[in-house]
XYZ file of C-alpha atoms in Angstrom:
562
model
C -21.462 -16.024 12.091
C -19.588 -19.088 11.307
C -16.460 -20.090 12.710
C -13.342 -21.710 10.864
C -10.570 -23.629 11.713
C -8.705 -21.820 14.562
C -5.569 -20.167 14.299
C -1.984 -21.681 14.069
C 0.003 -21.449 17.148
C 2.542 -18.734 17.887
C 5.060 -21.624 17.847
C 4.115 -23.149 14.963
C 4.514 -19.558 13.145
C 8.372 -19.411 15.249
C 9.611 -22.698 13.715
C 8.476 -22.128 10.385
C 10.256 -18.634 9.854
C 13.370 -18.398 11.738
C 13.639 -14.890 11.508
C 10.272 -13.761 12.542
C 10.407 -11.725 15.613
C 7.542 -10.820 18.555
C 8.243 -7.566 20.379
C 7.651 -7.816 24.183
C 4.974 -5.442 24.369
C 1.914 -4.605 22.729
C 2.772 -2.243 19.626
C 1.371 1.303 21.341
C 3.720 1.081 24.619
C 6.508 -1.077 22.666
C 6.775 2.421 20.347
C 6.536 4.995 23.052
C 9.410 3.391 25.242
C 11.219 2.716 22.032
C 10.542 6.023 21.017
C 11.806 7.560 24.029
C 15.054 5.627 24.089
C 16.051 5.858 19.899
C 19.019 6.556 18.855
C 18.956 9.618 17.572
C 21.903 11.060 14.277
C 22.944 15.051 14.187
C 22.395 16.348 11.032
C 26.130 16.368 10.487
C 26.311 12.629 10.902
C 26.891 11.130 7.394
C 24.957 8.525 8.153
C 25.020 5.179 6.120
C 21.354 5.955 4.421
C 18.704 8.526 4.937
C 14.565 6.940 3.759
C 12.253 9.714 2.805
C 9.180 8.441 3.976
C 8.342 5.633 6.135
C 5.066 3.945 4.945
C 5.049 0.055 3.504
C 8.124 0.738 1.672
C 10.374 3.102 3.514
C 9.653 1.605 6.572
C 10.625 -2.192 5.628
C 13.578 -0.749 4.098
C 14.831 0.711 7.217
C 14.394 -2.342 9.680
C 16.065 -4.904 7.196
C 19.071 -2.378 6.909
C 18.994 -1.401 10.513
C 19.495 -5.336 11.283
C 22.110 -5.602 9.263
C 24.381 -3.037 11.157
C 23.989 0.258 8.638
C 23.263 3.581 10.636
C 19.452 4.843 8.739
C 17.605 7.644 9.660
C 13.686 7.703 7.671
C 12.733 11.031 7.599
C 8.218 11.232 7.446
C 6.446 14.000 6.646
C 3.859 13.495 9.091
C 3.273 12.500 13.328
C 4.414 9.407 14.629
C 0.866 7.885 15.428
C -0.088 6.872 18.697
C -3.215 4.645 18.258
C -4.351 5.232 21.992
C -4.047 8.780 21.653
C -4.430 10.054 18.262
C -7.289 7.531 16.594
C -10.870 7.525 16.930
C -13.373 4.598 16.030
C -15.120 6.987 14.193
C -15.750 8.023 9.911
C -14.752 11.362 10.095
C -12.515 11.954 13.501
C -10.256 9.678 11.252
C -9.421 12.320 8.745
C -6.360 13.395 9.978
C -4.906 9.934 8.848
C -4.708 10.868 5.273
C -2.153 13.420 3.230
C -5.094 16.534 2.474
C -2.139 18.842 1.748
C -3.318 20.338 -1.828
C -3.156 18.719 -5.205
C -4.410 19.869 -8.676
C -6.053 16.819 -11.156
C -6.984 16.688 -14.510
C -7.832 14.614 -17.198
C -10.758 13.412 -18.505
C -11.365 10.969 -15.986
C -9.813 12.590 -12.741
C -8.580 11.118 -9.682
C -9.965 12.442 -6.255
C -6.940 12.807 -3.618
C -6.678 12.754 -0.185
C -7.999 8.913 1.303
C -8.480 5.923 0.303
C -5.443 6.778 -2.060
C -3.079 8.623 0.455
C -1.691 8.589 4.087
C 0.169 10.685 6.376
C 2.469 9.964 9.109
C 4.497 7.126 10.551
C 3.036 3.568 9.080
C 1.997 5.837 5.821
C -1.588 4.277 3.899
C -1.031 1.369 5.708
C -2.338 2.732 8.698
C -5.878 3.414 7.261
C -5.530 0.357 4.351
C -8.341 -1.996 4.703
C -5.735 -5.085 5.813
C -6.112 -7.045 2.241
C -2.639 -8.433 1.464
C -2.381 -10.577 -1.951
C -0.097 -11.198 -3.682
C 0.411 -10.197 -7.475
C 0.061 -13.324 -9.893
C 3.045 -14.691 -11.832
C 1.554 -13.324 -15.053
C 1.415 -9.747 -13.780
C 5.485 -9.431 -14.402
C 4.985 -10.579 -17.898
C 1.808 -8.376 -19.425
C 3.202 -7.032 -22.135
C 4.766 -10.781 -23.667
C 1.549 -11.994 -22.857
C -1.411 -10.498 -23.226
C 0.125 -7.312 -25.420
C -0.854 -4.463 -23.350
C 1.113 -2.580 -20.415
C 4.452 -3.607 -19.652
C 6.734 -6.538 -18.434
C 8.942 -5.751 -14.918
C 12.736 -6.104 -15.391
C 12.392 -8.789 -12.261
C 10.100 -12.144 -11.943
C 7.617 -13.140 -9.470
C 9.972 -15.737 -8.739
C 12.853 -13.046 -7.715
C 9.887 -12.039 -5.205
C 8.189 -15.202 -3.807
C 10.745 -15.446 -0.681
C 10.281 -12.111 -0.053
C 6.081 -12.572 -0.236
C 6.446 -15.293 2.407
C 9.148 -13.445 4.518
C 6.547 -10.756 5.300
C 3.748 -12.485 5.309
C 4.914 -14.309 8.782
C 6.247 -11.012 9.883
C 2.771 -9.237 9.681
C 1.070 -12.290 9.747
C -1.320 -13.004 7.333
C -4.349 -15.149 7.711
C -6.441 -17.009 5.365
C -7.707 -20.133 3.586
C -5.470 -21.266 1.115
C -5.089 -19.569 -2.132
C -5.951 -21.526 -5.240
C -4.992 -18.783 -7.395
C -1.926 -17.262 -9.299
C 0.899 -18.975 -7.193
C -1.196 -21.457 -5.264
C -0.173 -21.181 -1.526
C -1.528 -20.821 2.257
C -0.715 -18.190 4.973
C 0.583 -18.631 8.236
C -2.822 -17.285 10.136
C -6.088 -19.898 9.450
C -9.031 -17.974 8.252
C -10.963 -15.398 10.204
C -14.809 -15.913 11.134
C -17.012 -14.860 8.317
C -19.519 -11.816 9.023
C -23.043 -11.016 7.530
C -21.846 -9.147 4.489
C -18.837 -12.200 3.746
C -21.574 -15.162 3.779
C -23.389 -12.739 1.545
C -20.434 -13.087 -0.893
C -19.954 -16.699 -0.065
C -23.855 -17.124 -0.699
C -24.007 -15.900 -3.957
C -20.662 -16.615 -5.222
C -21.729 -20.230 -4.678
C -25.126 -19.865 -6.885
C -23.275 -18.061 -9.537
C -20.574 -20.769 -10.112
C -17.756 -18.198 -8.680
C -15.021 -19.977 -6.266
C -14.179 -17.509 -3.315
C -11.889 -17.865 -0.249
C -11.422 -15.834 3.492
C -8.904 -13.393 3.488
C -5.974 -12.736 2.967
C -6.275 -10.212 5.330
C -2.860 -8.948 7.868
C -5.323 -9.274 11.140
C -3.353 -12.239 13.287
C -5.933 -14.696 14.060
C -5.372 -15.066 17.468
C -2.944 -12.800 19.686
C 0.777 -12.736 18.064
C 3.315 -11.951 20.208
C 1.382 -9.209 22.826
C -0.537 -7.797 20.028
C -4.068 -8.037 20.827
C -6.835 -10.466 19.082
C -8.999 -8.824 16.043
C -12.661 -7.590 18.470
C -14.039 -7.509 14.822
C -14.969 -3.743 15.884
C -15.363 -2.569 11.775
C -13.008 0.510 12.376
C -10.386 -0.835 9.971
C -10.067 1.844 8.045
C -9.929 4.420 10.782
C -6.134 2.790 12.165
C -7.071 -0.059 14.468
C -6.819 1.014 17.975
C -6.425 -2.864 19.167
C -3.413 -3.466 17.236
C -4.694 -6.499 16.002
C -4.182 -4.972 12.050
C -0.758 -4.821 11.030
C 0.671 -1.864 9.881
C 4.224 -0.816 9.639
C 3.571 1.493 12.721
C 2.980 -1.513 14.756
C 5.139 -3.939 13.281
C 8.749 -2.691 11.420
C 8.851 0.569 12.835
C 9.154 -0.991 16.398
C 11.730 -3.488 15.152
C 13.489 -0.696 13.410
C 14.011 1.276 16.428
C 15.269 -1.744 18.735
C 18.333 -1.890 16.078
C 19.021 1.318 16.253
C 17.579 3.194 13.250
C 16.272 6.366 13.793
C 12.558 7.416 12.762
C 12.417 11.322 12.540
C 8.501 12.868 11.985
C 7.111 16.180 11.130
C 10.243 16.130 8.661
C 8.707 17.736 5.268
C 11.824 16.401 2.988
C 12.115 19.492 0.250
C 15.021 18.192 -1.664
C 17.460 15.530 -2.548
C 20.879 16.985 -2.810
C 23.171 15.533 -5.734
C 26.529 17.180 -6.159
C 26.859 17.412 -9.807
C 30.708 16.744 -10.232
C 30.447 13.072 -8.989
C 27.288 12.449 -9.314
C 26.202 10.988 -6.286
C 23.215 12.099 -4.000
C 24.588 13.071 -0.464
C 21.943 13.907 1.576
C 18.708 15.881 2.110
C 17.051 18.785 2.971
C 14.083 18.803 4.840
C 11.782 21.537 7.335
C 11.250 20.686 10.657
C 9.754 22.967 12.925
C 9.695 26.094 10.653
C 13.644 25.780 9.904
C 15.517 23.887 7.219
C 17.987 20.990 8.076
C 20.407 19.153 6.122
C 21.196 15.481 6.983
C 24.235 14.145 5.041
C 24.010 10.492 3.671
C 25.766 8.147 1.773
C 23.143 7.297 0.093
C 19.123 8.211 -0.222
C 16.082 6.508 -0.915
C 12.776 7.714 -1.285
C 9.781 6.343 -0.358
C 7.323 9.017 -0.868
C 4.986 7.168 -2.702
C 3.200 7.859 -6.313
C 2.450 11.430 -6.133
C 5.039 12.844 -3.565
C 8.457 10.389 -5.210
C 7.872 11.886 -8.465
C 6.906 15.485 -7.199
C 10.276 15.709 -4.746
C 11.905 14.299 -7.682
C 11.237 16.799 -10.188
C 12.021 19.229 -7.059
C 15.426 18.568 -7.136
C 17.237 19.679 -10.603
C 20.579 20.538 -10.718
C 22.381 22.181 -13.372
C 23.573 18.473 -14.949
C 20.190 17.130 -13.992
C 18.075 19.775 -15.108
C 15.053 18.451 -15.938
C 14.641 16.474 -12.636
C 16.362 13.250 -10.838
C 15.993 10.628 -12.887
C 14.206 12.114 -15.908
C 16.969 12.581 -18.644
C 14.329 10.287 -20.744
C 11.583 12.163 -19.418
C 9.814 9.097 -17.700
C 9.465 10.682 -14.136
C 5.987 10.982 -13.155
C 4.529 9.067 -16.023
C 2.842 5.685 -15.979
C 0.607 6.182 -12.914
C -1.909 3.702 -12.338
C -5.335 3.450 -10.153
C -7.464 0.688 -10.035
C -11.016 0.825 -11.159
C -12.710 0.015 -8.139
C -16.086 0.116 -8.838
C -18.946 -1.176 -5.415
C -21.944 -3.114 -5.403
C -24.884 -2.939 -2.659
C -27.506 -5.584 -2.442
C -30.376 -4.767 0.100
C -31.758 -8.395 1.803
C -34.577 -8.793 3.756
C -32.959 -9.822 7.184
C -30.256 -7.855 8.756
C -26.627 -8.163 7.614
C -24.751 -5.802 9.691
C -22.059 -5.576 7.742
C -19.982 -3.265 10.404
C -19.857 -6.188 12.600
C -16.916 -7.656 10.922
C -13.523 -5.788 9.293
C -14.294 -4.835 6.075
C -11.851 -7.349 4.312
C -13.231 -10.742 4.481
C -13.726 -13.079 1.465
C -11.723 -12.306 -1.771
C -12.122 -13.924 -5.887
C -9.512 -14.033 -7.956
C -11.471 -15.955 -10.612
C -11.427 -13.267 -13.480
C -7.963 -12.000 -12.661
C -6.339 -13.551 -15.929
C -6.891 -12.889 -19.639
C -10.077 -14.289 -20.826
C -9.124 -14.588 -24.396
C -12.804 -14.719 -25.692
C -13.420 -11.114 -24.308
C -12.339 -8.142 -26.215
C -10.791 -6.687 -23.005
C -7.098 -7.674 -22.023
C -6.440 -8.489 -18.167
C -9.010 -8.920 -15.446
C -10.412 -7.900 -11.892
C -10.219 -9.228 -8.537
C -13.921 -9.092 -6.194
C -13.507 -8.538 -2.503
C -16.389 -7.578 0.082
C -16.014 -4.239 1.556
C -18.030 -2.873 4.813
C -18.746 0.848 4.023
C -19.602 2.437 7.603
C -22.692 5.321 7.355
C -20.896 8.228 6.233
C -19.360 6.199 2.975
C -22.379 4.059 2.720
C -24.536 7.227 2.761
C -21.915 8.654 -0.026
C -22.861 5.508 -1.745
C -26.891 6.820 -1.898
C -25.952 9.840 -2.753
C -24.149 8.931 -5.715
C -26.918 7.353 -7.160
C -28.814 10.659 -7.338
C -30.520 10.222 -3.716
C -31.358 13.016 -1.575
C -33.617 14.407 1.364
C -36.770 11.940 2.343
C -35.330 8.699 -0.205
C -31.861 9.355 1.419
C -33.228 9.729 4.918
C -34.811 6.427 3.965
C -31.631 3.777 2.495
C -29.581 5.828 5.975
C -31.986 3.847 8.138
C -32.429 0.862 6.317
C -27.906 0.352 6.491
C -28.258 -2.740 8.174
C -29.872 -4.367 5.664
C -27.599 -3.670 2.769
C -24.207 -6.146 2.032
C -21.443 -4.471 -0.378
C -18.551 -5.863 -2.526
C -15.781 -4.310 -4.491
C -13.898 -5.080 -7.489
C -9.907 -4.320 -8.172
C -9.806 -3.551 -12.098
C -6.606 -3.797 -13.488
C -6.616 -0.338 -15.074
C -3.311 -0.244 -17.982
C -0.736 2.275 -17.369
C -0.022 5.032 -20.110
C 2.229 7.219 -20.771
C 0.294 10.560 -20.133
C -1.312 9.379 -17.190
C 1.420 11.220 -14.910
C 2.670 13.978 -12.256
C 4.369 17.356 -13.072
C 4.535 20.209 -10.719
C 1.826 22.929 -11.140
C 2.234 26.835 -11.037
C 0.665 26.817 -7.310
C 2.681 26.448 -4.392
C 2.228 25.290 -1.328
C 2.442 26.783 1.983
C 6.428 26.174 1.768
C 6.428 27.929 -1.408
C 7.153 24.699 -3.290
C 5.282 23.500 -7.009
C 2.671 21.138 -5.287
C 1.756 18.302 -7.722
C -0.277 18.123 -10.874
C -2.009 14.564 -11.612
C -3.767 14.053 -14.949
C -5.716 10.780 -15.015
C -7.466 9.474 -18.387
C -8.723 6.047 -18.707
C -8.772 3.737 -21.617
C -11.306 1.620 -23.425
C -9.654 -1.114 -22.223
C -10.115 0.155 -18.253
C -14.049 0.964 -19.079
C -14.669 -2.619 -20.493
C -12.915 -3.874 -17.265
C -15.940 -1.555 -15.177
C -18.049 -2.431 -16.466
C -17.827 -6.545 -16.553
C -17.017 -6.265 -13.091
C -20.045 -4.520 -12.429
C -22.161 -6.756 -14.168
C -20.122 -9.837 -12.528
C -20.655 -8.569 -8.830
C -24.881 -7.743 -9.540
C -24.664 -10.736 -11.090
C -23.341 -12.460 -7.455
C -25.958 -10.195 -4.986
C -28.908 -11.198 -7.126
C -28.000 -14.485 -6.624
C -28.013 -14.267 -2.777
C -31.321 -13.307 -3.174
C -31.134 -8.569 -2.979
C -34.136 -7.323 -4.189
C -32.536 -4.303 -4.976
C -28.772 -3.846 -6.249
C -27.065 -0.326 -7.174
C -23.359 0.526 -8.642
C -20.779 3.248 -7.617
C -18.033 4.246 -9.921
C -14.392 5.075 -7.782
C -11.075 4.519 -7.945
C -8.707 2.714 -5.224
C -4.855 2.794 -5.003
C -1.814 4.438 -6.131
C 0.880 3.162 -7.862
C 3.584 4.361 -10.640
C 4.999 7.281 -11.544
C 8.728 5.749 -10.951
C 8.878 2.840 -12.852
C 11.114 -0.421 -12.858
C 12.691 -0.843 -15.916
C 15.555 -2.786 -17.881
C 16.330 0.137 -19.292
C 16.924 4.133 -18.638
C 14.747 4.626 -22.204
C 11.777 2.895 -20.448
C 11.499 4.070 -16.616
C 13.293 5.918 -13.816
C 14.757 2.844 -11.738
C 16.458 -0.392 -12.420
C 15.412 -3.847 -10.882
C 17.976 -3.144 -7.545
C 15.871 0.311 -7.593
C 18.213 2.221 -8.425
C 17.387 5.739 -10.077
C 19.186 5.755 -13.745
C 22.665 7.698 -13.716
C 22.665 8.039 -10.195
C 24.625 5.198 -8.056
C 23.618 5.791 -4.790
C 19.533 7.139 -5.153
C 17.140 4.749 -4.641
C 13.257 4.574 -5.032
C 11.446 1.716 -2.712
C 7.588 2.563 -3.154
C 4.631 1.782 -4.945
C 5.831 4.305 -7.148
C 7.839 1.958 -9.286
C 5.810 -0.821 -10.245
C 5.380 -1.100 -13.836
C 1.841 -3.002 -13.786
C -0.544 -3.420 -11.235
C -2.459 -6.252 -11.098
C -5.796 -6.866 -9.841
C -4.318 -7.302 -6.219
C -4.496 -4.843 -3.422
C -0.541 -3.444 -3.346
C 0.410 -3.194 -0.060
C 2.267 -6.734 0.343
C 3.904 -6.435 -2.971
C 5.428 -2.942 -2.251
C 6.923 -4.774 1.214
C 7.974 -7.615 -0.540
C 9.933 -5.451 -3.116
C 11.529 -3.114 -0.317
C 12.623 -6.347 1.791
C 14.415 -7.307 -1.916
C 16.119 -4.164 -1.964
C 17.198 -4.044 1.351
C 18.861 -7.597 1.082
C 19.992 -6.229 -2.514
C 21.821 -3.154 -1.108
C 22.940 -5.428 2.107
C 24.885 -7.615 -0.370
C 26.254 -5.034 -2.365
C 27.701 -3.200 0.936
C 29.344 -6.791 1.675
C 30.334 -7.390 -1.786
C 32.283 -3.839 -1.232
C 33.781 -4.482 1.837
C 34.979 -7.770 0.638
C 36.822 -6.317 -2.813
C 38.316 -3.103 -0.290
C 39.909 -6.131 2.195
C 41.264 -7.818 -0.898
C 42.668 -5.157 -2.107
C 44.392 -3.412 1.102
C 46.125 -7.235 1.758
């Protein structure tokens, strides 16, 4: 294992972001005494803004408007995670971190639900995300004037670059410097490099393909009380250590010490719009086994791509019949996956690819148009450490079974994997309505029809061929290809007009002044770039959009009372 250049100091990472803040404890005990002692809102309060959800959006959105004085409560479907208690370092004890309630799919290419793609409780996906935390490229806000295909956002990467950098000292982020897109470096130096990353590194090289470590949102070194990365493997499982950032551990805590309010096992059924004004003012949600009303100035759901659109369409009223946010009939529509096809090379000497978290060393190299290519847009490669249960869903995919499976099980530590992000182009009837079954509170549960395009198979499939390409040049004897999906995102999207989407660039839902939408749910491309850092980036925005707004209002109310 080779070691890099060691991490920046904690007061280095202090003086270069003023407002960065380190919690006194580690994360786990910081939460349960801050959990104990929140302030907690009747549902009568009218409080200043209720957040359904509190994953990477909802959740940033609540601590940037709990510092700046408003009174929030974030409603989450599921438990308020404590890592010592509730996680295991182990595949399938780790279930319980993802949203299994049921779904229907469709289309000719459907989308399995309930993992990679989906999270439950307090920190949301987050919790069980790998740690990868690009950024989108410049060019990803302008597809459609570009490259002809998808669409352009109604905001530019510029709007979000100070929001990018913000968060990526809050989480921190560590890694070598980025060449690509917007060239810049993290706060965090590089990790160590593991078996399966100076596989990557290895071949990368002998192909001609530039790679660098991270960006991953594992502090390299302790930050604040939060405990060094033990390179354990369990990423994906929630990190018991804290070392991973994840709302949960980070903006939840900071949330609560400013006296928001973070209310789980809420199941949010409703957003309540009185149809004379036209103004959302609250929300109905079942905790418990009874159904509660909290009053709010103003809403904003974070529910993500499937459940934003789905509560959405829950909540007609006799002016909005057709759904919040739908009188162009946009909700739900546009969702988006990334192709995210894996390669496996099998080398002679061990890699031990658990011995490391899974992200490690990224390429953006074929993340642009390649004009001489008949496909439009590109892919990012990142290595990825499956663990036996997904490596051995890996063999089995490749029509492997009994003695031959028994076999590649025992021979794991010999096998390195990588991963491509395909930019996969959103369309129209890629989207979620509510299906004819219910669930067990009697609501429409969602329907998600997926087809790709032959613009998303040409993407597959030169990824595939670019990441053999890289193994056999490390030297495998023996490569093989799964075909999957990662990610969520759409199904709200951000648009200059009501014609084209559901919200506006301050996130605001069309025709309705005080409903927001701060998810994943309404970006209108998606890059090649993991989305976790760009859906924080945009909620900080809105928060410090909505913050100024509020101040803007107070100032024209003064002014007009003297």
């Amino acid at each position: 294992m080779s070691r890099l250049q060691s991490p920046r100091s904690e007061r280095e990472l202090r003086a270069r972001n003023d407002s960065a803040w380190l919690l006194p404890t580690d994360g786990s005990r910081t939460n349960h005494r801050l959990r104990d002692d929140m302030r907690r809102f009747d549902d009568a309060d009218e409080v200043d803004l209720v957040v359904v959800g509190a994953g990477a959006g909802g959740s940033v959105l609540t601590q940037r408007l709990a510092r700046a004085g408003w009174r929030v409560v974030c409603l989450d479907a599921g438990p308020f995670w404590d890592p010592d208690a509730d996680w295991v370092s182990d595949e399938r004890g780790s279930h319980t971190l993802y949203w299994t309630d049921p779904r229907q799919i469709g289309g000719s290419d459907p989308v399995p639900m309930g993992s990679n793609n989906s999270g439950r409780g307090v920190g949301g996906s987050m919790v069980h995300y790998a740690g990868y935390t690009p950024r989108f490229h410049p060019s990803d806000f302008s597809v459609l004037s570009d490259d002809g295909v998808g669409a352009d956002w109604p905001i530019a990467y510029t709007d979000l670059r100070p929001f990018y950098e913000a968060i990526e000292q809050e989480l921190p982020v560590a890694g070598q410097d980025w060449p690509w897109g917007d060239p810049h470096s993290y706060p965090h130096s590089p990790h160590p490099v593991g078996g399966n990353g100076e596989i990557f590194q290895r071949g990368a090289l002998a192909a001609g393909i530039e790679t660098r470590v991270g960006p991953v949102a594992i502090a390299n070194g302790r930050f604040g009380h939060r405990s060094h990365c033990i390179y354990r493997g369990f990423c994906l499982q929630g990190c018991k250590v804290n070392a991973k950032a994840s709302p949960l551990i980070t903006h939840v805590p900071d949330a609560l010490a400013h006296g928001a309010e973070i209310r789980p096992d809420s199941m949010v059924t409703r957003v309540v719009v009185d149809d004379e004004s036209g103004r959302a003012t609250g929300v109905t949600y079942l905790r418990r086994g009874r159904e509660h009303f909290q009053r709010a100035r103003a809403v904003a759901v974070a529910g993500y791509s499937i459940e934003t659109p789905r509560l959405l369409l829950l909540s007609p009223t006799e002016r909005y019949a057709a759904g919040l946010g739908n009188d162009t009939d946009q909700l739900g529509r546009y969702l988006m996956v990334q192709g995210a096809p894996q390669t496996s090379g099998r080398f002679e000497d061990e890699i031990r690819a658990y011995k490391a978290p899974p992200p490690e060393v990224s390429s953006e190299q074929f993340y642009e148009t390649d004009p001489t290519k008949p496909y439009r847009r590109g892919w990012s490669i990142q290595n990825v450490s499956p663990l036996p249960i997904t490596w051995a869903e890996h063999v089995v995919a490749q029509g492997h079974w009994g003695a031959p499976l028994r076999e590649y099980l025992r021979d794991f530590v010999h096998w390195a994997t990588i991963g491509a992000l395909c930019e996969f182009l959103p369309q129209p009837a890629n989207r979620v309505t509510l299906a004819d079954e219910k669930d067990r509170h009697g609501l429409p549960i969602a329907h998600f029809s997926y087809s790709q395009c032959d613009n998303d198979r040409m993407l597959t499939q030169a990824a595939t061929e670019s990441m053999e390409a890289i193994l056999k040049a490390a030297g495998a004897s023996e490569v093989m290809t799964i075909d999957r999906y990662a990610h969520l995102v759409g199904g709200a999207r951000m648009a200059a007009r009501a014609e084209d989407g559901v919200v506006d660039a301050d996130h605001r839902v069309f025709g309705i002044p005080n409903l927001y939408v701060v998810d994943g749910s309404v970006l209108p491309t998606q890059g090649s770039a993991n989305p976790a850092l760009t859906i924080m980036a945009l909620a900080a925005r809105a928060a410090d959009r909505l913050a100024a707004q509020a101040r803007r209002g107070l100032t024209e109310q003064q002014a007009v009372r003297a």
